[in-house]
């Protein structure tokens, strides 16, 4: 990683230790140590192809080891003891790094540059040979706490690699514009940035190939089964049989009817002009010795 230190800067022991860590870091990046944005002094600004990280670097007054407990509001502790840092107490570190992130974003916005990919971290540099492990690494969204020195910089590397997981947005031109915006005196050349791994141009977006919707061909109807054919033939035969029965019934009815029917008027006249018939004589019963019998 390229490292640029502001001319005339007076680095603390922790900051010099961090410089050794960054120079041994193998990934692409530009570290601006002890830079100033406006009236604010920043411990470091790391520019990678995928974003910017603002660092607040603090060392220990004495050898302290154990489990670090860091909170966004309140004093930090290591094991059961208060964290003894150089220069200032720990309860203001979160606000300091947050103000530094805000200052960098404002400077980028005033220069009409994108300020979305800017995060911050507090880097604690313990004495060599002392083991300090944080119990919590996230202070607030976009603000983390790291522990690193020249002997053990594993957490710093994991943080930078995780932060670099986004798209490669910072090209050589954008890095040079960022250096000019932050007032870097010793700006690296284009050849140094290219050798470090920064791209000359932003990669072209992957063309989106329109997907042509394929319409499926109509599926031909399935051939009817043998059973279906038999059912159809049976129904057709039943219909023909029914029609035949109807014709036969009509023919029989026509044959049974009289070919010369008698008119209704003649029948009624015959019945009305018929002569009345006399009733047969009644037989008289005769008795013995009766006259005229």
Coordinates of C-alpha atoms in Angstrom, one line a residue, residues 64-286:
X64 CA -2.7 -3.4 29.0
X65 CA -4.0 -6.8 27.8
X66 CA -7.3 -8.6 27.9
X67 CA -10.8 -8.3 26.4
X68 CA -11.7 -4.8 25.2
X69 CA -15.2 -3.6 25.7
X70 CA -16.0 -0.6 23.5
X71 CA -19.3 1.4 23.6
X72 CA -20.5 4.3 21.6
X73 CA -21.4 6.3 24.7
X74 CA -19.2 5.9 27.8
X75 CA -15.7 4.9 28.8
X76 CA -14.1 1.9 27.3
X77 CA -12.7 -0.9 29.4
X78 CA -10.1 -3.7 29.0
X79 CA -11.0 -6.7 31.1
X80 CA -11.9 -5.0 34.5
X81 CA -9.8 -1.9 34.2
X82 CA -10.5 1.5 32.4
X83 CA -8.8 1.8 29.1
X84 CA -5.7 4.0 29.6
X85 CA -5.0 5.7 26.3
X86 CA -2.5 8.5 25.4
X87 CA -3.5 12.1 24.9
X88 CA -7.2 11.9 25.8
X89 CA -9.8 9.6 27.4
X90 CA -11.7 7.0 25.4
X91 CA -15.2 8.4 25.8
X92 CA -14.6 11.0 23.0
X93 CA -13.2 8.6 20.4
X94 CA -16.5 7.8 18.8
X95 CA -17.4 11.4 18.3
X96 CA -14.0 12.3 17.0
X97 CA -14.0 9.7 14.2
X98 CA -17.6 10.5 13.4
X99 CA -16.7 14.2 13.0
X100 CA -13.8 13.2 10.8
X101 CA -16.0 11.1 8.5
X102 CA -18.4 14.1 8.3
X103 CA -15.6 16.5 7.4
X104 CA -14.4 14.2 4.5
X105 CA -17.9 13.8 3.2
X106 CA -18.5 17.5 3.2
X107 CA -15.2 18.2 1.4
X108 CA -16.1 15.6 -1.3
X109 CA -19.6 17.0 -1.8
X110 CA -18.2 20.5 -2.1
X111 CA -15.9 19.2 -4.9
X112 CA -18.9 17.6 -6.6
X113 CA -17.7 14.1 -5.8
X114 CA -19.5 11.0 -4.5
X115 CA -19.4 10.8 -0.8
X116 CA -21.4 7.7 -0.1
X117 CA -18.6 5.1 0.3
X118 CA -17.0 6.8 3.4
X119 CA -16.7 5.0 6.7
X120 CA -14.7 5.4 9.9
X121 CA -12.7 3.3 12.4
X122 CA -10.8 3.8 15.7
X123 CA -7.5 2.0 15.5
X124 CA -6.0 1.1 18.9
X125 CA -2.3 0.3 18.8
X126 CA -1.2 -1.7 21.9
X127 CA 2.4 -2.4 22.9
X128 CA 4.1 -5.2 21.0
X129 CA 3.7 -8.6 22.6
X130 CA 0.4 -7.5 24.3
X131 CA -2.8 -9.3 23.3
X132 CA -5.9 -7.1 23.1
X133 CA -9.1 -8.5 21.6
X134 CA -12.3 -6.4 21.2
X135 CA -15.6 -7.8 22.4
X136 CA -17.5 -5.5 20.1
X137 CA -16.2 -4.1 16.8
X138 CA -19.2 -2.0 15.6
X139 CA -19.7 1.3 17.5
X140 CA -22.3 2.7 15.2
X141 CA -23.4 2.0 11.6
X142 CA -20.2 2.7 9.6
X143 CA -18.0 3.1 12.7
X144 CA -15.8 0.3 14.0
X145 CA -13.0 -0.3 16.4
X146 CA -9.8 -2.2 15.5
X147 CA -6.7 -3.4 17.2
X148 CA -3.5 -3.5 15.3
X149 CA 0.3 -3.2 15.5
X150 CA 3.2 -4.1 13.3
X151 CA 3.3 -7.6 14.9
X152 CA -0.4 -8.5 14.6
X153 CA -2.4 -6.6 12.0
X154 CA -4.9 -9.3 11.3
X155 CA -8.0 -7.4 12.3
X156 CA -6.9 -4.4 10.2
X157 CA -6.5 -6.6 7.1
X158 CA -9.8 -8.3 7.7
X159 CA -11.5 -4.9 8.0
X160 CA -10.0 -3.4 4.9
X161 CA -10.7 -6.6 2.8
X162 CA -14.3 -6.6 4.0
X163 CA -14.6 -2.9 3.3
X164 CA -13.3 -3.5 -0.2
X165 CA -16.0 -5.9 -1.1
X166 CA -18.0 -3.4 -3.1
X167 CA -17.7 -2.3 -6.7
X168 CA -14.4 -0.7 -7.9
X169 CA -15.4 3.0 -8.0
X170 CA -12.1 4.8 -7.3
X171 CA -10.0 5.1 -10.5
X172 CA -6.7 6.9 -10.9
X173 CA -8.4 10.1 -11.8
X174 CA -10.8 9.9 -8.9
X175 CA -8.0 9.2 -6.4
X176 CA -6.1 12.3 -7.7
X177 CA -9.2 14.4 -7.4
X178 CA -9.7 13.1 -3.8
X179 CA -6.1 14.0 -2.9
X180 CA -6.6 17.5 -4.3
X181 CA -9.9 17.9 -2.4
X182 CA -8.2 16.8 0.9
X183 CA -5.2 19.1 0.3
X184 CA -2.6 16.4 0.1
X185 CA 0.8 18.0 -0.6
X186 CA 2.7 15.0 -1.9
X187 CA 0.3 13.6 -4.4
X188 CA 1.4 10.2 -6.0
X189 CA 1.9 10.1 -9.7
X190 CA -0.4 8.3 -12.1
X191 CA 2.4 5.7 -12.7
X192 CA 2.6 4.9 -9.0
X193 CA -1.2 4.5 -8.7
X194 CA -1.3 2.3 -11.7
X195 CA 1.5 0.2 -10.3
X196 CA -0.3 0.0 -7.0
X197 CA -3.3 -1.5 -8.8
X198 CA -5.7 1.4 -9.4
X199 CA -7.5 1.3 -12.7
X200 CA -7.2 4.0 -15.3
X201 CA -10.9 4.0 -16.2
X202 CA -14.0 2.9 -14.5
X203 CA -15.0 -0.5 -15.8
X204 CA -17.8 -0.4 -18.3
X205 CA -21.1 -1.7 -17.0
X206 CA -22.0 -5.1 -18.2
X207 CA -24.5 -4.8 -21.1
X208 CA -27.9 -6.1 -20.3
X209 CA -29.0 -8.5 -23.0
X210 CA -32.8 -8.3 -23.5
X211 CA -34.4 -11.6 -23.0
X212 CA -36.6 -12.6 -25.9
X213 CA -39.7 -14.4 -24.7
X214 CA -40.2 -17.6 -26.5
X215 CA -43.8 -18.6 -27.1
X216 CA -44.4 -22.3 -27.0
X217 CA -46.0 -24.0 -30.0
X218 CA -49.5 -25.3 -29.5
X219 CA -49.6 -28.8 -28.4
X220 CA -51.5 -31.0 -30.8
X221 CA -54.5 -32.8 -29.2
X222 CA -53.9 -36.3 -28.1
X223 CA -55.4 -39.1 -30.2
X224 CA -58.6 -40.5 -28.7
X225 CA -58.3 -43.8 -27.1
X226 CA -60.0 -47.0 -28.3
X227 CA -62.5 -46.8 -25.6
X228 CA -63.5 -43.3 -26.6
X229 CA -63.9 -44.4 -30.2
X230 CA -66.2 -47.2 -29.2
X231 CA -68.3 -44.9 -27.0
X232 CA -68.7 -42.5 -29.9
X233 CA -69.8 -45.2 -32.3
X234 CA -72.3 -46.5 -29.8
X235 CA -73.8 -43.1 -29.3
X236 CA -74.1 -42.6 -33.1
X237 CA -75.8 -46.0 -33.5
X238 CA -78.3 -45.2 -30.7
X239 CA -79.2 -41.9 -32.4
X240 CA -79.8 -43.7 -35.7
X241 CA -81.9 -46.3 -34.0
X242 CA -84.0 -43.7 -32.3
X243 CA -84.6 -41.9 -35.6
X244 CA -85.7 -45.2 -37.2
X245 CA -88.1 -46.0 -34.4
X246 CA -89.7 -42.5 -34.8
X247 CA -90.2 -43.1 -38.6
X248 CA -91.7 -46.5 -38.0
X249 CA -94.1 -45.2 -35.4
X250 CA -95.3 -42.4 -37.8
X251 CA -95.7 -44.9 -40.6
X252 CA -97.8 -47.3 -38.5
X253 CA -100.1 -44.5 -37.4
X254 CA -100.7 -43.4 -41.0
X255 CA -101.5 -47.0 -42.1
X256 CA -104.1 -47.5 -39.3
X257 CA -106.1 -44.3 -40.2
X258 CA -109.2 -44.7 -42.6
X259 CA -108.5 -43.7 -46.2
X260 CA -112.1 -42.2 -46.7
X261 CA -113.4 -40.8 -43.5
X262 CA -117.1 -40.0 -43.2
X263 CA -117.9 -36.3 -42.7
X264 CA -119.2 -35.3 -39.4
X265 CA -122.3 -33.5 -40.9
X266 CA -123.7 -36.7 -42.6
X267 CA -123.4 -38.7 -39.4
X268 CA -125.3 -36.1 -37.4
X269 CA -128.0 -35.9 -40.2
X270 CA -128.5 -39.6 -40.2
X271 CA -128.9 -39.8 -36.5
X272 CA -131.5 -37.0 -36.6
X273 CA -133.7 -38.3 -39.5
X274 CA -134.0 -41.9 -38.3
X275 CA -137.7 -43.0 -37.9
X276 CA -138.7 -43.7 -34.4
X277 CA -139.2 -47.3 -33.6
X278 CA -142.3 -48.6 -31.8
X279 CA -141.9 -50.4 -28.7
X280 CA -142.8 -54.2 -28.8
X281 CA -146.3 -55.1 -27.5
X282 CA -146.5 -56.0 -23.9
X283 CA -147.6 -59.6 -23.3
X284 CA -150.8 -59.7 -21.2
X285 CA -150.9 -62.3 -18.5
X286 CA -154.1 -64.4 -18.7

